[in-house]
Amino acid sequence: CRPMGESAAMDEALVAAAREGVGPDVSLLVDAACVWPDARTALARAKSFEPYDLFLLEEPLHPDDIDGYVWCAFCLFCVSPRSRMTLTR
């Protein structure tokens, strides 16, 4: 299995495969392991994962990117209240 962050298509394929593997009735948590370089990339990936009904997207950004987490949280809350990202450090 290739790691997340290689490309948008690969990231979505990994999440789609995980969802298919566990089925629709299981809470799916994805740990991105801080692979995306900025908040715009993280937000774009989070939006692309919406069809897979993630329960949690963990560590989409480097832990010190507080502004990036704030921006993503604001955008996700305003655009898609169902999306969740970890906001703790």
Short mmCIF file of N, CA and C in Angstrom, two decimals, residues 6-36:
data_model
loop_
_atom_site.label_atom_id
_atom_site.label_comp_id
_atom_site.label_asym_id
_atom_site.label_seq_id
_atom_site.Cartn_x
_atom_site.Cartn_y
_atom_site.Cartn_z
N GLU A 6 0.92 11.08 -1.98
CA GLU A 6 1.58 10.91 -3.28
C GLU A 6 0.87 11.73 -4.36
N SER A 7 -0.47 11.69 -4.34
CA SER A 7 -1.26 12.46 -5.29
C SER A 7 -2.70 12.49 -4.80
N ALA A 8 -3.48 13.42 -5.32
CA ALA A 8 -4.89 13.51 -4.95
C ALA A 8 -5.63 12.23 -5.33
N ALA A 9 -5.33 11.71 -6.52
CA ALA A 9 -6.00 10.49 -6.98
C ALA A 9 -5.66 9.30 -6.08
N MET A 10 -4.38 9.19 -5.70
CA MET A 10 -3.97 8.07 -4.83
C MET A 10 -4.60 8.21 -3.45
N ASP A 11 -4.64 9.43 -2.91
CA ASP A 11 -5.25 9.63 -1.60
C ASP A 11 -6.71 9.20 -1.61
N GLU A 12 -7.43 9.63 -2.64
CA GLU A 12 -8.85 9.26 -2.72
C GLU A 12 -9.00 7.75 -2.92
N ALA A 13 -8.15 7.15 -3.72
CA ALA A 13 -8.22 5.70 -3.94
C ALA A 13 -7.99 4.93 -2.63
N LEU A 14 -7.05 5.41 -1.81
CA LEU A 14 -6.79 4.76 -0.52
C LEU A 14 -8.01 4.84 0.40
N VAL A 15 -8.62 6.02 0.45
CA VAL A 15 -9.80 6.20 1.30
C VAL A 15 -10.96 5.37 0.77
N ALA A 16 -11.14 5.36 -0.54
CA ALA A 16 -12.22 4.56 -1.14
C ALA A 16 -12.03 3.08 -0.84
N ALA A 17 -10.80 2.60 -0.93
CA ALA A 17 -10.52 1.20 -0.64
C ALA A 17 -10.77 0.87 0.83
N ALA A 18 -10.41 1.81 1.71
CA ALA A 18 -10.66 1.60 3.14
C ALA A 18 -12.15 1.52 3.41
N ARG A 19 -12.91 2.43 2.82
CA ARG A 19 -14.36 2.42 3.02
C ARG A 19 -14.96 1.13 2.48
N GLU A 20 -14.52 0.71 1.30
CA GLU A 20 -15.03 -0.53 0.73
C GLU A 20 -14.68 -1.72 1.63
N GLY A 21 -13.50 -1.69 2.18
CA GLY A 21 -13.06 -2.79 3.03
C GLY A 21 -13.84 -2.93 4.32
N VAL A 22 -14.16 -1.81 4.96
CA VAL A 22 -14.86 -1.89 6.25
C VAL A 22 -16.36 -1.83 6.11
N GLY A 23 -16.85 -1.39 4.96
CA GLY A 23 -18.29 -1.30 4.75
C GLY A 23 -18.87 0.00 5.26
N PRO A 24 -20.16 0.21 4.99
CA PRO A 24 -20.80 1.49 5.30
C PRO A 24 -21.18 1.68 6.77
N ASP A 25 -21.18 0.61 7.55
CA ASP A 25 -21.67 0.70 8.93
C ASP A 25 -20.58 0.87 9.97
N VAL A 26 -19.35 1.07 9.53
CA VAL A 26 -18.21 1.21 10.44
C VAL A 26 -17.69 2.64 10.36
N SER A 27 -17.38 3.23 11.52
CA SER A 27 -16.79 4.56 11.54
C SER A 27 -15.38 4.48 10.96
N LEU A 28 -15.12 5.28 9.94
CA LEU A 28 -13.82 5.26 9.27
C LEU A 28 -12.99 6.47 9.71
N LEU A 29 -11.83 6.18 10.28
CA LEU A 29 -10.89 7.20 10.70
C LEU A 29 -9.66 7.11 9.81
N VAL A 30 -9.22 8.24 9.28
CA VAL A 30 -8.06 8.27 8.41
C VAL A 30 -6.99 9.15 9.04
N ASP A 31 -5.79 8.61 9.19
CA ASP A 31 -4.66 9.37 9.70
C ASP A 31 -3.80 9.78 8.51
N ALA A 32 -3.81 11.05 8.19
CA ALA A 32 -3.05 11.55 7.05
C ALA A 32 -1.57 11.71 7.35
N ALA A 33 -1.19 11.61 8.61
CA ALA A 33 0.22 11.65 9.02
C ALA A 33 0.96 12.90 8.54
N CYS A 34 0.27 14.03 8.55
CA CYS A 34 0.89 15.33 8.23
C CYS A 34 1.51 15.38 6.84
N VAL A 35 0.93 14.69 5.87
CA VAL A 35 1.57 14.59 4.56
C VAL A 35 1.31 15.77 3.64
N TRP A 36 0.27 16.54 3.88
CA TRP A 36 -0.06 17.60 2.93
C TRP A 36 0.66 18.89 3.29
#
